[in-house]
mmCIF file of C-alpha atoms in Angstrom:
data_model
loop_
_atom_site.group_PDB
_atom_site.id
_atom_site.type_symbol
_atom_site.label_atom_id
_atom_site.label_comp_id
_atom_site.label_asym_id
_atom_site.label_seq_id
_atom_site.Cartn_x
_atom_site.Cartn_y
_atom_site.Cartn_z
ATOM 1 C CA UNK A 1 99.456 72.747 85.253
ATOM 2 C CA UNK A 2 102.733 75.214 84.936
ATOM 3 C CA UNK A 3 102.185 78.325 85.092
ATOM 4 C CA UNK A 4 103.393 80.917 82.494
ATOM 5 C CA UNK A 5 106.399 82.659 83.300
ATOM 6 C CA UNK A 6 105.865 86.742 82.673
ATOM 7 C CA UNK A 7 107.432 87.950 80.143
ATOM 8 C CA UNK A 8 110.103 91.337 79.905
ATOM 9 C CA UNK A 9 108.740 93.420 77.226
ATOM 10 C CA UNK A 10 110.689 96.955 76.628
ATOM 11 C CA UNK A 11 112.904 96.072 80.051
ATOM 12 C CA UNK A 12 109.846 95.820 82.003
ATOM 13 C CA UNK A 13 109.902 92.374 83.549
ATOM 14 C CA UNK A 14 106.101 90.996 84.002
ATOM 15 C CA UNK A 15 106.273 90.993 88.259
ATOM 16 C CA UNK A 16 107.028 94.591 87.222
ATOM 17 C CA UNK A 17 104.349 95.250 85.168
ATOM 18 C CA UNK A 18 102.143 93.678 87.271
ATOM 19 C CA UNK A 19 103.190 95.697 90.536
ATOM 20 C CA UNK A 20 102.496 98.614 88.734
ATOM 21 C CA UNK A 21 99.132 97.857 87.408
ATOM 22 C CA UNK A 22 98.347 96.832 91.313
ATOM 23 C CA UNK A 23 99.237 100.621 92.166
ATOM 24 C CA UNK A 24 97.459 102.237 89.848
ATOM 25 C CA UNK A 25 94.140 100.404 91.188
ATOM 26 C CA UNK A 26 94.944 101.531 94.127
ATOM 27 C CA UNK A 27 95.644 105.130 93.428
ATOM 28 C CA UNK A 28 92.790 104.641 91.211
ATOM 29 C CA UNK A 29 90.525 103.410 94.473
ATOM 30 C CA UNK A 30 91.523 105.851 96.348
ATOM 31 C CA UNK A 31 90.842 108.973 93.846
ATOM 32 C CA UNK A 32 87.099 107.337 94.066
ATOM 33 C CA UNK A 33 87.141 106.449 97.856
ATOM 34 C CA UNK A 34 88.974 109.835 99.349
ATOM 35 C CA UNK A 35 86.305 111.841 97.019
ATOM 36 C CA UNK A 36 84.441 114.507 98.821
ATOM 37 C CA UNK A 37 81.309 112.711 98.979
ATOM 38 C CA UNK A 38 82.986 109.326 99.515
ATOM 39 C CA UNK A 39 82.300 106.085 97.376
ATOM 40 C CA UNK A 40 81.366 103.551 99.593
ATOM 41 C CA UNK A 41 80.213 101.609 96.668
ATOM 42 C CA UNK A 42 83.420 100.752 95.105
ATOM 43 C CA UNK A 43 82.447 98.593 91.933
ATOM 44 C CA UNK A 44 85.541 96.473 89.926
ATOM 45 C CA UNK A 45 84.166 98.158 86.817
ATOM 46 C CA UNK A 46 84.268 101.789 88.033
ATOM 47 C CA UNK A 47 88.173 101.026 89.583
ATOM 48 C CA UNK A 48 89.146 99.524 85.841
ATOM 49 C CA UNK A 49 87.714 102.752 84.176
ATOM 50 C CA UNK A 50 89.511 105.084 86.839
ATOM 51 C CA UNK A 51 92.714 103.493 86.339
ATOM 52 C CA UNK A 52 92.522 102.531 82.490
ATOM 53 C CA UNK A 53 92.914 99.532 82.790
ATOM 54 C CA UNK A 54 91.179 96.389 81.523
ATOM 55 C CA UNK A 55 88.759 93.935 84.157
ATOM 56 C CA UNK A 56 90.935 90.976 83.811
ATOM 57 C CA UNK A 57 93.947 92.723 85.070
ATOM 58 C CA UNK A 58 91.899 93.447 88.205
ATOM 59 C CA UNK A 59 91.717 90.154 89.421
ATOM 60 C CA UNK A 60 95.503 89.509 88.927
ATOM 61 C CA UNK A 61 96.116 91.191 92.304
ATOM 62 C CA UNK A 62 92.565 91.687 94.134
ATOM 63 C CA UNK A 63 89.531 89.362 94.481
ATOM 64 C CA UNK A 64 86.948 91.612 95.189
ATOM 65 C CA UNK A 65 86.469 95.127 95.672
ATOM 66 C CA UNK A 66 86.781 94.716 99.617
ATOM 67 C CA UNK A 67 89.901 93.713 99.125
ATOM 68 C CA UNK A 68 91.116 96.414 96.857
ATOM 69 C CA UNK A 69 89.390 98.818 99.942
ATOM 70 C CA UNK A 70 91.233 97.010 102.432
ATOM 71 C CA UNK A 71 94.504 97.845 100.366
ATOM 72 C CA UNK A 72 93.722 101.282 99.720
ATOM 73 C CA UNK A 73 93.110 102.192 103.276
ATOM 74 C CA UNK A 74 96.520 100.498 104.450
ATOM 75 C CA UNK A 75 98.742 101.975 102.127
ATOM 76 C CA UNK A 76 97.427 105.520 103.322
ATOM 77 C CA UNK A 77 97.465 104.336 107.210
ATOM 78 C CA UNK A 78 101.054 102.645 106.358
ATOM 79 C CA UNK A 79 102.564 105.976 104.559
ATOM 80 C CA UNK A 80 101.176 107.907 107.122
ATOM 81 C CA UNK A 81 102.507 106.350 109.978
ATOM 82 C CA UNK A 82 106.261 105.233 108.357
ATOM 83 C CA UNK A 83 106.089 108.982 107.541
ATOM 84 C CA UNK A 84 105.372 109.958 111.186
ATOM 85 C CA UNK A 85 107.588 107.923 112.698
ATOM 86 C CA UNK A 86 110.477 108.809 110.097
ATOM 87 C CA UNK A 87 109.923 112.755 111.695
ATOM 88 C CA UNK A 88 110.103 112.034 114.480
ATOM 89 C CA UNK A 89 113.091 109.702 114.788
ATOM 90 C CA UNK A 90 115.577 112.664 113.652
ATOM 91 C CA UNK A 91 114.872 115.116 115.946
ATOM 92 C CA UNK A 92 116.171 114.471 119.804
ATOM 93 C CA UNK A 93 114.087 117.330 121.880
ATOM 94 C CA UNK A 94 110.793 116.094 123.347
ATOM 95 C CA UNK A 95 108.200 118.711 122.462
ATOM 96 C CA UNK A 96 109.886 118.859 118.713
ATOM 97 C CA UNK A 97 109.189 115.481 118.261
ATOM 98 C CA UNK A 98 105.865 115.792 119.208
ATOM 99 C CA UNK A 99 105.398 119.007 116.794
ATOM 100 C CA UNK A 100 107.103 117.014 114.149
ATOM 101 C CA UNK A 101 105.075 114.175 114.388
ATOM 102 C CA UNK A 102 102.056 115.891 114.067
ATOM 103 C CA UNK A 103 102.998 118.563 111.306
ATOM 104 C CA UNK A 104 104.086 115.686 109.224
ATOM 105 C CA UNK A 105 100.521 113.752 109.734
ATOM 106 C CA UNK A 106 98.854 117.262 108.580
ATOM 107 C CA UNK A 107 100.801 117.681 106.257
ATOM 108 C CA UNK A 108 100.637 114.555 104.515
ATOM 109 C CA UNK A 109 96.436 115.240 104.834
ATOM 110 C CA UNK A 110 96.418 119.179 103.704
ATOM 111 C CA UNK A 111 99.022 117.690 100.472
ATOM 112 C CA UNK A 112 96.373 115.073 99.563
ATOM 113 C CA UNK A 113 93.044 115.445 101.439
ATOM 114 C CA UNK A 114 91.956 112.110 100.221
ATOM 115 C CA UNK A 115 93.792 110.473 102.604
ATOM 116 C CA UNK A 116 92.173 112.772 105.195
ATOM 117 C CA UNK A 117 88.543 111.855 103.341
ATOM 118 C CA UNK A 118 89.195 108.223 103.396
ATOM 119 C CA UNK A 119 90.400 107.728 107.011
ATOM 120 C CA UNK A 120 87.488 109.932 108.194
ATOM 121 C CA UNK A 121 84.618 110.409 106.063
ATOM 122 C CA UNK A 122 81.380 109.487 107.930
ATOM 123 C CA UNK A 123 80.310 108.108 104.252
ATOM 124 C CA UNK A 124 82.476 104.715 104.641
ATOM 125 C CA UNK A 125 81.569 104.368 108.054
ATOM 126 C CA UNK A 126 79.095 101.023 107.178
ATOM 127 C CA UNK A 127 81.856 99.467 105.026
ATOM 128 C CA UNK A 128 84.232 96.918 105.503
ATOM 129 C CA UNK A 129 86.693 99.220 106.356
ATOM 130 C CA UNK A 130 85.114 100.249 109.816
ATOM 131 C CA UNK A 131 87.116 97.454 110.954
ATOM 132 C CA UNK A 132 89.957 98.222 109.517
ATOM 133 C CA UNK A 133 89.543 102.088 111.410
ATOM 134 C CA UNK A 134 89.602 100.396 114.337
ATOM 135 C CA UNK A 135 92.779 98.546 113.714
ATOM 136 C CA UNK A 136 94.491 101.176 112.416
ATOM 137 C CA UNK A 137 93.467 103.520 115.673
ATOM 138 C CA UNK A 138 94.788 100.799 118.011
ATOM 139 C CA UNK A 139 98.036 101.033 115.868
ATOM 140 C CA UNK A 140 98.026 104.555 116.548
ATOM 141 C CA UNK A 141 97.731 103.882 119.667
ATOM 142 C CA UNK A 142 100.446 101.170 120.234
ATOM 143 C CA UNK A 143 103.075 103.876 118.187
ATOM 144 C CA UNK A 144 101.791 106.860 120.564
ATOM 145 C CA UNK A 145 102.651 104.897 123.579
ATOM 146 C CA UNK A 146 106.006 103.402 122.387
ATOM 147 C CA UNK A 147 106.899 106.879 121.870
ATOM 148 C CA UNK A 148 105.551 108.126 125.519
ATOM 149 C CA UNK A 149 107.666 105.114 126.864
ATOM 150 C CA UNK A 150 110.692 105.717 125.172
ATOM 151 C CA UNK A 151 110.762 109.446 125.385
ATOM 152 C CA UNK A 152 109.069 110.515 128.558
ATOM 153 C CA UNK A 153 109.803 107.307 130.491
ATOM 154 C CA UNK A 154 105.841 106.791 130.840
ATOM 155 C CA UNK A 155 105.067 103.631 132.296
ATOM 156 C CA UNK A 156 103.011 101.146 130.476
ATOM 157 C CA UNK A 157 99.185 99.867 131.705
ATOM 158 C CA UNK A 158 95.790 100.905 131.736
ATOM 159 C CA UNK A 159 96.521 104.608 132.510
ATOM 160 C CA UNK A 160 99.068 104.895 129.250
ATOM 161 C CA UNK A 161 96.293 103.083 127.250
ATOM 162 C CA UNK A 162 94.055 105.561 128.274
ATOM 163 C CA UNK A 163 95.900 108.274 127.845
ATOM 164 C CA UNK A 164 96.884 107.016 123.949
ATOM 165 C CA UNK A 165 93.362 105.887 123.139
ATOM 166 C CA UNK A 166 92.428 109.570 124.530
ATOM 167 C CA UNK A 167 95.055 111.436 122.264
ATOM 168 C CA UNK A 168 94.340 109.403 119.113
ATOM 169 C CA UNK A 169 90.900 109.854 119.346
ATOM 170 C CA UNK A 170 91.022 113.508 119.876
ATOM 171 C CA UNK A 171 93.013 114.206 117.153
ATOM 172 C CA UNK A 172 91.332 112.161 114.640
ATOM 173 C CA UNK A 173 87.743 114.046 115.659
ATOM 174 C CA UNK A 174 89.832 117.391 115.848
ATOM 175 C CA UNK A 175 90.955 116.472 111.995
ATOM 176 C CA UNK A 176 87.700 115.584 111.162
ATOM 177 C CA UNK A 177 85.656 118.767 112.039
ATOM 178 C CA UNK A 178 88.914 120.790 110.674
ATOM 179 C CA UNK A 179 88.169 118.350 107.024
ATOM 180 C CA UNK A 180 84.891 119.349 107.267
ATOM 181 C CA UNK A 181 84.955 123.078 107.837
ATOM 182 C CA UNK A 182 83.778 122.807 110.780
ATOM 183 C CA UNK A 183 86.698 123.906 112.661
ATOM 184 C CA UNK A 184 87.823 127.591 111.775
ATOM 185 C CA UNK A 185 91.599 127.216 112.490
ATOM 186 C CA UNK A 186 94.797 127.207 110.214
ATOM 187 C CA UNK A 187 97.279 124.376 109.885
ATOM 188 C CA UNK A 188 99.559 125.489 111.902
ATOM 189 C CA UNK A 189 97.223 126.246 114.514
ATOM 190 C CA UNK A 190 96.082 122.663 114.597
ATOM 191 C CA UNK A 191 99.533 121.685 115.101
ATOM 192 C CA UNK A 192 100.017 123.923 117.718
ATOM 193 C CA UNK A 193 97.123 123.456 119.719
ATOM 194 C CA UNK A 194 97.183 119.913 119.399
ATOM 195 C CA UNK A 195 100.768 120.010 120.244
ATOM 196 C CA UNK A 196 100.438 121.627 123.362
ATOM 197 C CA UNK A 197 97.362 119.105 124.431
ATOM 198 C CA UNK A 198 100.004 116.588 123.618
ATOM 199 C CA UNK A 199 102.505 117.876 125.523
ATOM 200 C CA UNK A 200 100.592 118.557 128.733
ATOM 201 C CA UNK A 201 99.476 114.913 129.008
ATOM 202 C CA UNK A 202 103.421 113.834 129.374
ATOM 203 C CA UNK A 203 103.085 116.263 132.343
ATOM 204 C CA UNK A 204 100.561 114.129 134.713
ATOM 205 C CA UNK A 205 101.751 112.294 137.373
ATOM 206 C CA UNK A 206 102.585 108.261 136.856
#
């Protein structure tokens, strides 16, 4: 059967329209997912009423609500890394890239702590998206070391793995306790103490 082509109504085409109903589920999953209590029971009907739009257009883009999840959490992982990376690719000093990269990663959290919620909120912890935390750590990971390699002419194996997995972690549990109030320290103190953890691990012997 043929399919029927989408229509431009008021210079919109309907791919357009479309995209843009896709990102305001999304924003609309992620208002309810980064919330402070979390919303690990994401339900198609609560999404629709959050971003004013209608069921059927759901399903034009998603098929469940694990998928819209899945979405939600990449695009914050994705901006947040493309962000990073973007930082830290115009400055040429060592140490300022590694201040750089991290003040743009709190920054981007402390602008919109829903992305901070939603990557670290014990509350989604038993969702689907525990898997996707891990893959998005081992990205972390795999950029951290790129960068080590590239900058600090770190050779690669186990010991740079370690080193990455150690860094990654640590910061993601530092950001964590600081989301939580449990961590009495400004944002610029984060950055700098991280920073300097950071920058004594380029300092160990190969």
């Amino acid at each position: 059967m043929a399919t029927t082509p989408l229509r431009v109504y008021g210079g919109v085409t309907g791919s357009d329209r479309q995209a843009e109903r896709r990102a305001s589920f999304i924003e609309a999953g992620l208002e309810l997912l980064g919330s402070p209590d979390g919303d690990p029971s994401l339900t198609v009907r609560g999404v629709c009423r959050q971003a004013g739009l209608a069921n059927r257009y759901f399903y034009e883009s998603f098929a469940d609500r694990d998928e819209l999840a899945t979405a939600v959490y990449d695009h914050v992982v994705n901006e947040i890394a493309t962000t990073a990376l973007d930082a830290v690719t115009v400055v040429e000093e060592p140490e300022s890239k590694v201040r750089s990269g991290l003040t743009t990663i709190v920054r981007l959290i402390v602008d919109d702590p829903r992305r901070g919620r939603l990557l670290f909120s014990p509350f989604l912890a038993g969702t689907p998206l525990a898997h996707r935390r891990a893959e998005s750590t081992r990205l972390f990971t795999q950029l951290l070391g790129t960068q080590a390699r590239q900058v600090y002419g770190v050779q690669g194996g186990a010991r740079l793995e370690l080193l990455s997995s150690f860094l990654v972690g640590g910061l993601a549990q530092t950001l964590t306790a600081w989301l939580d109030g449990g961590l009495n320290a400004s944002e610029s103190e984060i950055v700098e103490w991280c920073g300097e953890i950071f920058l004594a691990t380029s300092e160990f012997p190969q």
